[in-house]
mmCIF file of C-alpha atoms in Angstrom:
data_model
loop_
_atom_site.group_PDB
_atom_site.id
_atom_site.type_symbol
_atom_site.label_atom_id
_atom_site.label_comp_id
_atom_site.label_asym_id
_atom_site.label_seq_id
_atom_site.Cartn_x
_atom_site.Cartn_y
_atom_site.Cartn_z
ATOM 1 C CA MET U 1 147.143 47.391 9.389
ATOM 2 C CA PRO U 2 145.363 49.489 6.745
ATOM 3 C CA ASP U 3 147.854 51.617 4.360
ATOM 4 C CA LEU U 4 147.449 55.039 5.205
ATOM 5 C CA GLN U 5 148.127 56.584 2.178
ATOM 6 C CA LEU U 6 144.751 54.393 0.217
ATOM 7 C CA ILE U 7 142.743 55.847 3.548
ATOM 8 C CA GLN U 8 143.709 59.330 2.563
ATOM 9 C CA PHE U 9 143.137 58.819 -1.375
ATOM 10 C CA VAL U 10 139.686 57.277 -0.227
ATOM 11 C CA LEU U 11 138.563 60.274 2.197
ATOM 12 C CA GLY U 12 139.997 62.901 -0.064
ATOM 13 C CA ALA U 13 138.378 61.638 -3.189
ATOM 14 C CA LEU U 14 134.809 61.213 -0.742
ATOM 15 C CA ILE U 15 135.368 64.990 0.460
ATOM 16 C CA LYS U 16 135.647 66.357 -3.068
ATOM 17 C CA ILE U 17 132.359 64.134 -4.422
ATOM 18 C CA ILE U 18 130.805 65.467 -0.986
ATOM 19 C CA VAL U 19 131.722 69.324 -2.434
ATOM 20 C CA ILE U 20 131.246 68.851 -6.117
ATOM 21 C CA PHE U 21 127.616 67.489 -5.189
ATOM 22 C CA LEU U 22 126.655 70.074 -3.002
ATOM 23 C CA PHE U 23 128.135 72.453 -5.293
ATOM 24 C CA LEU U 24 126.116 71.370 -8.440
ATOM 25 C CA GLN U 25 122.583 71.527 -6.300
ATOM 26 C CA VAL U 26 123.123 75.105 -5.302
ATOM 27 C CA LEU U 27 124.415 75.694 -8.813
ATOM 28 C CA LEU U 28 121.467 73.966 -9.953
ATOM 29 C CA MET U 29 118.963 76.196 -8.086
ATOM 30 C CA LEU U 30 120.748 79.415 -9.052
ATOM 31 C CA LEU U 31 120.456 78.078 -12.795
ATOM 32 C CA ALA U 32 116.891 77.606 -12.507
ATOM 33 C CA TYR U 33 116.357 80.828 -10.911
ATOM 34 C CA GLY U 34 118.570 82.770 -13.385
ATOM 35 C CA GLU U 35 116.863 81.069 -16.422
ATOM 36 C CA ARG U 36 113.450 82.177 -15.242
ATOM 37 C CA ARG U 37 114.876 85.843 -14.409
ATOM 38 C CA ILE U 38 116.952 86.330 -17.982
ATOM 39 C CA LEU U 39 113.955 84.961 -19.721
ATOM 40 C CA GLY U 40 111.815 87.524 -17.836
ATOM 41 C CA PHE U 41 114.267 89.965 -19.151
ATOM 42 C CA ILE U 42 114.203 89.544 -22.477
ATOM 43 C CA GLN U 43 110.627 89.229 -23.269
ATOM 44 C CA MET U 44 109.971 92.200 -20.969
ATOM 45 C CA ARG U 45 108.445 90.709 -17.738
ATOM 46 C CA LEU U 46 109.437 90.303 -13.825
ATOM 47 C CA GLY U 47 110.277 86.804 -13.445
ATOM 48 C CA PRO U 48 109.790 85.692 -10.135
ATOM 49 C CA ASN U 49 110.164 88.203 -7.471
ATOM 50 C CA ARG U 50 108.443 87.105 -4.210
ATOM 51 C CA VAL U 51 109.839 83.999 -2.645
ATOM 52 C CA GLY U 52 113.113 85.829 -0.868
ATOM 53 C CA PRO U 53 114.336 88.831 -1.861
ATOM 54 C CA PHE U 54 114.641 89.238 -5.830
ATOM 55 C CA GLY U 55 113.023 85.827 -5.666
ATOM 56 C CA LEU U 56 116.057 83.997 -4.661
ATOM 57 C CA LEU U 57 114.467 81.730 -3.171
ATOM 58 C CA GLN U 58 111.928 80.501 -5.858
ATOM 59 C CA SER U 59 114.010 77.548 -6.762
ATOM 60 C CA LEU U 60 113.925 76.500 -3.168
ATOM 61 C CA ALA U 61 110.339 76.855 -2.978
ATOM 62 C CA ASP U 62 110.031 74.353 -6.200
ATOM 63 C CA GLY U 63 112.307 71.658 -4.725
ATOM 64 C CA ILE U 64 109.923 71.677 -1.769
ATOM 65 C CA LYS U 65 107.284 71.666 -3.655
ATOM 66 C CA PHE U 66 108.453 68.686 -5.514
ATOM 67 C CA ILE U 67 109.275 66.626 -2.872
ATOM 68 C CA PHE U 68 105.601 66.838 -1.077
ATOM 69 C CA LYS U 69 103.816 66.482 -4.142
ATOM 70 C CA GLU U 70 102.064 62.928 -4.886
ATOM 71 C CA ASP U 71 103.501 60.623 -6.570
ATOM 72 C CA ILE U 72 101.281 59.382 -9.251
ATOM 73 C CA ILE U 73 102.134 55.616 -11.020
ATOM 74 C CA PRO U 74 99.335 55.704 -13.575
ATOM 75 C CA ALA U 75 98.057 52.338 -13.955
ATOM 76 C CA HIS U 76 99.100 51.903 -17.565
ATOM 77 C CA VAL U 77 102.809 51.922 -17.216
ATOM 78 C CA ASN U 78 105.854 49.129 -16.967
ATOM 79 C CA LYS U 79 106.230 49.863 -13.302
ATOM 80 C CA TRP U 80 109.626 48.969 -12.961
ATOM 81 C CA LEU U 81 111.470 50.504 -15.533
ATOM 82 C CA TYR U 82 109.064 53.841 -15.600
ATOM 83 C CA ILE U 83 111.049 54.031 -11.920
ATOM 84 C CA LEU U 84 114.276 53.286 -13.390
ATOM 85 C CA ALA U 85 114.297 55.557 -16.267
ATOM 86 C CA PRO U 86 114.894 58.810 -14.302
ATOM 87 C CA ILE U 87 117.308 57.611 -12.473
ATOM 88 C CA VAL U 88 119.823 56.471 -15.372
ATOM 89 C CA SER U 89 118.980 60.410 -17.113
ATOM 90 C CA LEU U 90 120.361 61.562 -13.538
ATOM 91 C CA ILE U 91 123.065 59.055 -12.057
ATOM 92 C CA PRO U 92 125.266 59.593 -15.681
ATOM 93 C CA ALA U 93 124.993 63.342 -15.746
ATOM 94 C CA PHE U 94 126.717 63.646 -12.343
ATOM 95 C CA MET U 95 128.821 60.869 -12.533
ATOM 96 C CA ALA U 96 130.963 63.014 -15.581
ATOM 97 C CA PHE U 97 132.177 65.547 -13.107
ATOM 98 C CA ILE U 98 134.820 63.418 -11.116
ATOM 99 C CA VAL U 99 137.237 63.538 -14.025
ATOM 100 C CA TYR U 100 136.980 67.944 -14.424
ATOM 101 C CA PRO U 101 139.797 69.487 -13.378
ATOM 102 C CA PHE U 102 138.226 72.782 -11.906
ATOM 103 C CA GLY U 103 141.832 74.067 -11.134
ATOM 104 C CA PRO U 104 145.353 73.360 -10.560
ATOM 105 C CA ALA U 105 147.108 71.891 -7.707
ATOM 106 C CA VAL U 106 146.865 74.151 -4.789
ATOM 107 C CA THR U 107 148.787 73.762 -1.193
ATOM 108 C CA LEU U 108 146.087 74.327 1.522
ATOM 109 C CA PRO U 109 147.798 74.966 5.183
ATOM 110 C CA GLY U 110 147.667 71.774 7.783
ATOM 111 C CA VAL U 111 146.081 70.024 4.374
ATOM 112 C CA GLY U 112 149.357 70.250 2.130
ATOM 113 C CA GLU U 113 148.986 70.099 -1.690
ATOM 114 C CA VAL U 114 145.587 69.287 -3.297
ATOM 115 C CA ASN U 115 144.587 68.251 -6.607
ATOM 116 C CA LEU U 116 141.181 70.070 -7.822
ATOM 117 C CA TRP U 117 139.704 67.573 -9.236
ATOM 118 C CA VAL U 118 138.503 64.007 -8.177
ATOM 119 C CA THR U 119 140.336 61.309 -10.288
ATOM 120 C CA ASN U 120 142.657 61.686 -13.250
ATOM 121 C CA PHE U 121 143.056 59.153 -15.969
ATOM 122 C CA ASN U 122 144.833 59.227 -19.230
ATOM 123 C CA VAL U 123 141.433 58.493 -21.244
ATOM 124 C CA GLY U 124 139.361 61.097 -19.520
ATOM 125 C CA LEU U 125 137.777 62.716 -22.317
ATOM 126 C CA LEU U 126 136.519 59.099 -23.844
ATOM 127 C CA TYR U 127 135.039 58.166 -20.234
ATOM 128 C CA ILE U 128 133.182 61.173 -20.477
ATOM 129 C CA LEU U 129 131.585 60.324 -23.668
ATOM 130 C CA ALA U 130 130.882 56.916 -22.906
ATOM 131 C CA ILE U 131 129.235 58.482 -19.414
ATOM 132 C CA THR U 132 126.916 61.102 -20.971
ATOM 133 C CA GLY U 133 125.916 58.701 -24.249
ATOM 134 C CA ILE U 134 124.399 56.513 -20.856
ATOM 135 C CA GLY U 135 121.971 59.376 -20.471
ATOM 136 C CA VAL U 136 119.987 59.010 -23.583
ATOM 137 C CA TYR U 137 118.459 55.456 -22.343
ATOM 138 C CA GLY U 138 116.846 57.235 -19.599
ATOM 139 C CA ILE U 139 114.839 59.109 -22.062
ATOM 140 C CA VAL U 140 114.655 55.771 -24.505
ATOM 141 C CA LEU U 141 112.980 54.241 -21.144
ATOM 142 C CA ALA U 142 110.756 56.685 -20.003
ATOM 143 C CA GLY U 143 109.407 57.215 -23.567
ATOM 144 C CA TRP U 144 108.489 53.641 -24.013
ATOM 145 C CA SER U 145 107.604 52.378 -20.808
ATOM 146 C CA SER U 146 104.728 55.177 -19.907
ATOM 147 C CA ASN U 147 102.669 53.573 -22.731
ATOM 148 C CA SER U 148 101.687 57.261 -23.903
ATOM 149 C CA LYS U 149 102.075 57.963 -27.711
ATOM 150 C CA TYR U 150 103.315 61.138 -26.760
ATOM 151 C CA SER U 151 106.226 60.058 -24.509
ATOM 152 C CA LEU U 152 107.132 57.228 -27.079
ATOM 153 C CA LEU U 153 107.533 59.790 -29.642
ATOM 154 C CA GLY U 154 109.570 61.945 -27.513
ATOM 155 C CA GLY U 155 111.612 58.808 -26.784
ATOM 156 C CA LEU U 156 112.098 58.139 -30.350
ATOM 157 C CA ARG U 157 112.676 61.563 -31.054
ATOM 158 C CA SER U 158 115.682 61.975 -28.659
ATOM 159 C CA SER U 159 117.273 58.464 -29.810
ATOM 160 C CA ALA U 160 117.546 59.468 -33.201
ATOM 161 C CA GLN U 161 118.654 62.926 -32.150
ATOM 162 C CA LEU U 162 121.686 61.772 -29.746
ATOM 163 C CA VAL U 163 123.063 59.580 -32.824
ATOM 164 C CA SER U 164 122.753 61.994 -35.495
ATOM 165 C CA TYR U 165 124.454 64.742 -33.052
ATOM 166 C CA GLU U 166 126.293 62.325 -30.943
ATOM 167 C CA LEU U 167 128.790 61.831 -34.092
ATOM 168 C CA GLY U 168 129.402 65.441 -34.580
ATOM 169 C CA LEU U 169 130.256 65.904 -31.316
ATOM 170 C CA GLY U 170 132.703 63.697 -31.227
ATOM 171 C CA LEU U 171 134.139 64.798 -34.076
ATOM 172 C CA SER U 172 134.642 67.848 -33.414
ATOM 173 C CA LEU U 173 136.633 67.172 -30.456
ATOM 174 C CA ILE U 174 139.059 65.385 -32.821
ATOM 175 C CA PRO U 175 140.950 68.286 -34.135
ATOM 176 C CA VAL U 176 141.753 69.101 -30.049
ATOM 177 C CA MET U 177 143.303 65.453 -29.863
ATOM 178 C CA LEU U 178 145.302 66.097 -32.322
ATOM 179 C CA MET U 179 146.527 70.023 -30.823
ATOM 180 C CA THR U 180 147.336 68.386 -27.221
ATOM 181 C CA GLY U 181 148.140 64.719 -28.581
ATOM 182 C CA SER U 182 146.039 63.613 -25.028
ATOM 183 C CA LEU U 183 142.979 62.719 -23.813
ATOM 184 C CA ASP U 184 143.936 63.437 -20.498
ATOM 185 C CA LEU U 185 142.137 66.657 -19.680
ATOM 186 C CA VAL U 186 144.034 67.834 -17.355
ATOM 187 C CA GLU U 187 147.040 67.281 -19.569
ATOM 188 C CA ILE U 188 144.828 69.429 -22.173
ATOM 189 C CA THR U 189 143.708 72.176 -19.800
ATOM 190 C CA ARG U 190 147.823 72.631 -18.687
ATOM 191 C CA GLN U 191 148.933 72.645 -22.567
ATOM 192 C CA GLN U 192 146.536 75.894 -22.825
ATOM 193 C CA SER U 193 148.327 78.280 -20.536
ATOM 194 C CA GLY U 194 150.358 80.535 -21.568
ATOM 195 C CA TRP U 195 149.831 84.669 -21.790
ATOM 196 C CA GLY U 196 146.647 86.082 -22.699
ATOM 197 C CA GLY U 197 144.628 82.894 -23.587
ATOM 198 C CA MET U 198 146.612 83.015 -27.182
ATOM 199 C CA HIS U 199 147.178 78.985 -26.147
ATOM 200 C CA TRP U 200 144.010 78.516 -25.665
ATOM 201 C CA ASN U 201 142.513 75.815 -28.828
ATOM 202 C CA ILE U 202 140.138 77.989 -29.744
ATOM 203 C CA PHE U 203 142.634 80.519 -30.569
ATOM 204 C CA ASN U 204 145.717 78.830 -31.193
ATOM 205 C CA ILE U 205 146.908 80.690 -34.489
ATOM 206 C CA THR U 206 149.308 77.770 -35.221
ATOM 207 C CA TRP U 207 146.504 75.279 -35.761
ATOM 208 C CA GLY U 208 144.598 78.051 -37.787
ATOM 209 C CA PRO U 209 141.004 78.365 -37.798
ATOM 210 C CA THR U 210 140.711 74.605 -36.807
ATOM 211 C CA GLY U 211 139.956 75.850 -33.318
ATOM 212 C CA LEU U 212 137.245 77.888 -33.668
ATOM 213 C CA ILE U 213 135.485 75.841 -36.173
ATOM 214 C CA ALA U 214 136.011 73.177 -33.779
ATOM 215 C CA PHE U 215 134.359 75.090 -30.867
ATOM 216 C CA ILE U 216 131.755 76.324 -32.978
ATOM 217 C CA THR U 217 130.754 72.743 -34.287
ATOM 218 C CA TYR U 218 130.744 71.356 -30.814
ATOM 219 C CA LEU U 219 128.710 73.920 -28.819
ATOM 220 C CA ILE U 220 125.883 73.470 -31.902
ATOM 221 C CA CYS U 221 126.021 69.684 -31.569
ATOM 222 C CA ALA U 222 126.216 70.211 -27.683
ATOM 223 C CA ILE U 223 123.184 72.307 -27.441
ATOM 224 C CA ALA U 224 121.369 69.720 -29.607
ATOM 225 C CA GLU U 225 122.280 66.686 -27.183
ATOM 226 C CA THR U 226 121.104 67.988 -24.197
ATOM 227 C CA ASN U 227 117.675 68.642 -25.875
ATOM 228 C CA ARG U 228 117.711 72.850 -25.330
ATOM 229 C CA VAL U 229 115.946 75.177 -27.572
ATOM 230 C CA PRO U 230 116.116 75.552 -30.883
ATOM 231 C CA PHE U 231 116.811 71.412 -30.885
ATOM 232 C CA ASP U 232 114.245 70.651 -28.133
ATOM 233 C CA LEU U 233 112.226 68.497 -29.952
ATOM 234 C CA PRO U 234 111.846 65.932 -27.440
ATOM 235 C CA GLU U 235 110.132 67.424 -25.893
ATOM 236 C CA ALA U 236 108.332 70.193 -28.147
ATOM 237 C CA GLU U 237 105.255 70.748 -25.582
ATOM 238 C CA ALA U 238 102.984 72.373 -28.824
ATOM 239 C CA GLU U 239 103.386 68.752 -30.536
ATOM 240 C CA LEU U 240 104.242 66.400 -27.767
ATOM 241 C CA VAL U 241 102.775 67.937 -24.747
ATOM 242 C CA ALA U 242 105.590 67.312 -22.679
ATOM 243 C CA GLY U 243 107.250 64.514 -24.593
ATOM 244 C CA PHE U 244 109.062 61.427 -22.840
ATOM 245 C CA HIS U 245 107.872 62.538 -19.515
ATOM 246 C CA ALA U 246 103.977 63.614 -20.028
ATOM 247 C CA GLU U 247 103.451 60.560 -17.414
ATOM 248 C CA TYR U 248 105.811 61.859 -14.996
ATOM 249 C CA SER U 249 105.027 63.855 -11.669
ATOM 250 C CA ALA U 250 106.664 64.628 -8.237
ATOM 251 C CA MET U 251 109.963 63.519 -7.325
ATOM 252 C CA LYS U 252 110.630 61.853 -10.471
ATOM 253 C CA PHE U 253 110.073 64.586 -12.953
ATOM 254 C CA LEU U 254 112.118 66.906 -10.971
ATOM 255 C CA MET U 255 115.048 64.210 -11.804
ATOM 256 C CA PHE U 256 114.146 64.594 -15.211
ATOM 257 C CA TYR U 257 114.505 68.279 -14.577
ATOM 258 C CA LEU U 258 117.833 68.266 -12.647
ATOM 259 C CA ALA U 259 119.489 65.749 -15.423
ATOM 260 C CA GLU U 260 118.654 68.584 -18.083
ATOM 261 C CA TYR U 261 120.057 71.038 -16.133
ATOM 262 C CA THR U 262 123.441 69.308 -15.235
ATOM 263 C CA ASN U 263 124.101 68.113 -18.574
ATOM 264 C CA MET U 264 124.055 71.353 -19.459
ATOM 265 C CA THR U 265 126.361 72.459 -16.879
ATOM 266 C CA THR U 266 128.210 69.356 -18.251
ATOM 267 C CA VAL U 267 128.928 70.625 -21.744
ATOM 268 C CA SER U 268 129.582 73.635 -20.488
ATOM 269 C CA VAL U 269 132.185 72.523 -18.797
ATOM 270 C CA LEU U 270 133.797 70.367 -21.546
ATOM 271 C CA ALA U 271 134.160 73.056 -23.436
ATOM 272 C CA THR U 272 135.648 75.160 -21.265
ATOM 273 C CA VAL U 273 138.552 72.828 -20.752
ATOM 274 C CA MET U 274 138.797 71.790 -24.352
ATOM 275 C CA PHE U 275 138.266 75.024 -26.060
ATOM 276 C CA LEU U 276 138.791 77.844 -23.492
ATOM 277 C CA GLY U 277 141.650 76.904 -21.493
ATOM 278 C CA GLY U 278 140.222 75.331 -18.159
ATOM 279 C CA TRP U 279 141.686 77.018 -15.270
ATOM 280 C CA ASN U 280 143.942 79.172 -17.325
ATOM 281 C CA GLY U 281 143.998 82.901 -16.624
ATOM 282 C CA PRO U 282 145.788 85.951 -15.338
ATOM 283 C CA LEU U 283 147.373 85.825 -12.147
ATOM 284 C CA VAL U 284 146.449 81.826 -11.991
ATOM 285 C CA SER U 285 150.318 80.773 -11.453
ATOM 286 C CA GLN U 286 150.886 83.455 -8.569
ATOM 287 C CA PHE U 287 147.107 82.474 -6.997
ATOM 288 C CA PRO U 288 146.046 78.873 -7.773
ATOM 289 C CA LEU U 289 142.849 79.308 -6.402
ATOM 290 C CA LEU U 290 142.188 81.691 -8.586
ATOM 291 C CA GLY U 291 141.959 79.464 -11.277
ATOM 292 C CA VAL U 292 138.235 78.059 -9.647
ATOM 293 C CA VAL U 293 137.348 81.374 -10.008
ATOM 294 C CA TRP U 294 138.385 81.613 -13.809
ATOM 295 C CA PHE U 295 137.180 78.222 -14.296
ATOM 296 C CA CYS U 296 133.377 79.183 -13.252
ATOM 297 C CA LEU U 297 133.123 82.482 -15.360
ATOM 298 C CA LYS U 298 133.992 80.256 -18.522
ATOM 299 C CA MET U 299 131.111 78.123 -17.406
ATOM 300 C CA PHE U 300 128.786 80.417 -16.800
ATOM 301 C CA PHE U 301 128.828 81.907 -19.866
ATOM 302 C CA PHE U 302 128.044 79.245 -21.297
ATOM 303 C CA LEU U 303 125.104 78.677 -19.239
ATOM 304 C CA PHE U 304 123.897 82.207 -20.179
ATOM 305 C CA LEU U 305 124.429 81.380 -23.904
ATOM 306 C CA TYR U 306 121.742 78.292 -23.195
ATOM 307 C CA ILE U 307 119.263 80.799 -21.933
ATOM 308 C CA TRP U 308 119.687 83.515 -24.013
ATOM 309 C CA LEU U 309 118.908 80.850 -27.129
ATOM 310 C CA ARG U 310 116.012 79.855 -25.352
ATOM 311 C CA GLY U 311 114.944 83.642 -25.282
ATOM 312 C CA THR U 312 115.756 84.290 -29.070
ATOM 313 C CA LEU U 313 115.181 81.430 -31.074
ATOM 314 C CA PRO U 314 112.437 79.727 -32.821
ATOM 315 C CA ARG U 315 112.521 75.797 -32.532
ATOM 316 C CA PHE U 316 113.609 73.654 -35.507
ATOM 317 C CA ARG U 317 111.350 71.300 -37.363
ATOM 318 C CA TYR U 318 111.944 67.544 -37.184
ATOM 319 C CA ASP U 319 113.406 67.701 -40.874
ATOM 320 C CA GLN U 320 115.467 70.219 -40.566
ATOM 321 C CA LEU U 321 117.061 68.810 -36.924
ATOM 322 C CA MET U 322 117.849 65.976 -38.694
ATOM 323 C CA ASN U 323 119.226 66.881 -42.139
ATOM 324 C CA PHE U 324 121.404 69.564 -40.567
ATOM 325 C CA GLY U 325 122.910 67.010 -38.423
ATOM 326 C CA TRP U 326 123.729 64.590 -41.306
ATOM 327 C CA LYS U 327 124.147 66.892 -44.163
ATOM 328 C CA PHE U 328 125.982 70.063 -42.538
ATOM 329 C CA LEU U 329 127.733 69.365 -39.398
ATOM 330 C CA ILE U 330 129.223 66.149 -39.624
ATOM 331 C CA PRO U 331 130.816 66.901 -43.320
ATOM 332 C CA VAL U 332 132.061 70.708 -41.571
ATOM 333 C CA ALA U 333 133.385 68.496 -38.421
ATOM 334 C CA LEU U 334 134.948 65.612 -40.943
ATOM 335 C CA ILE U 335 136.493 68.634 -43.635
ATOM 336 C CA ASN U 336 138.040 70.607 -40.117
ATOM 337 C CA ILE U 337 139.331 67.115 -39.066
ATOM 338 C CA ILE U 338 141.284 67.072 -42.435
ATOM 339 C CA LEU U 339 142.493 70.543 -41.863
ATOM 340 C CA ALA U 340 143.769 70.440 -38.714
ATOM 341 C CA ALA U 341 145.918 66.699 -39.549
ATOM 342 C CA VAL U 342 147.178 69.515 -42.574
ATOM 343 C CA PHE U 343 147.995 72.305 -39.780
ATOM 344 C CA GLY U 344 149.681 69.516 -38.036
ATOM 345 C CA LEU U 345 151.878 68.116 -40.022
ATOM 346 C CA PHE U 346 153.060 71.090 -42.079
ATOM 347 C CA PHE U 347 153.061 73.802 -39.465
ATOM 348 C CA ALA U 348 152.377 72.895 -35.695
#
């Protein structure tokens, strides 16, 4: 007889994975629609407003169009790596979501207590940093396998950008580890519970300004990590046509498109967990399911910030991008670690 507890665990994990996957599909469609509408508002134009009420079905229509488009594989590409590249970009982006705590444990009628995360282990933060770092291999493979100078330059730029800003991003999270003494994302979230958000790592007075400095450093590095404006040098249209995905079409192009938006969501969720208290908010202790609402609102704030920056900031030059990462952000992150250690030693 198979172990009943094991079966329940596996079924519970599968149900959670399916729910998160479906939620992400809906979220990505709404995010693409929201970006077009908000950019239209910023640039004083309409944006999508024909397909469905207020253009709400435009993203669905675009997805159907991608599915039925002819999938062209140019004769000059390295075929197997060319096909593998978008898969390598997309799958790690989805895999990161299995360790995020979207809410506290809740009690459901007829089911019992349910944890609102797929799995949890005590090095969840290291898992996130490792799995999100794999995605750049998809971009590098796409640039190299396409046998195009534009694609190759985009892939090289992306790999250099990742090395530069991944270091700053990792260093920006060390003060949070010092504050909480843990790499467990659930434990980090629990330690930020309290009245009025004053226990959130960004506002934690005991540690001085280190939480705020770490948050700003993380935010800049995260935008650069996801190749978004003003750090979208790997796919700079004015210089590289479309960068690493210039030779892609149909579903393969859609996979790169989904990977970019999924990575945006990933870093927004991580910022919510590490700095803004995760699911913590008013009335969560009385109504645990309300934690999911607070979590989503914080996540949407970061996603809106992505779109707002795209509509307002110009693109960096490549030399400015690299200098900013190595000569400013990394030194600031290192000094902030020392500052956090001092506050932890004498005041915490």
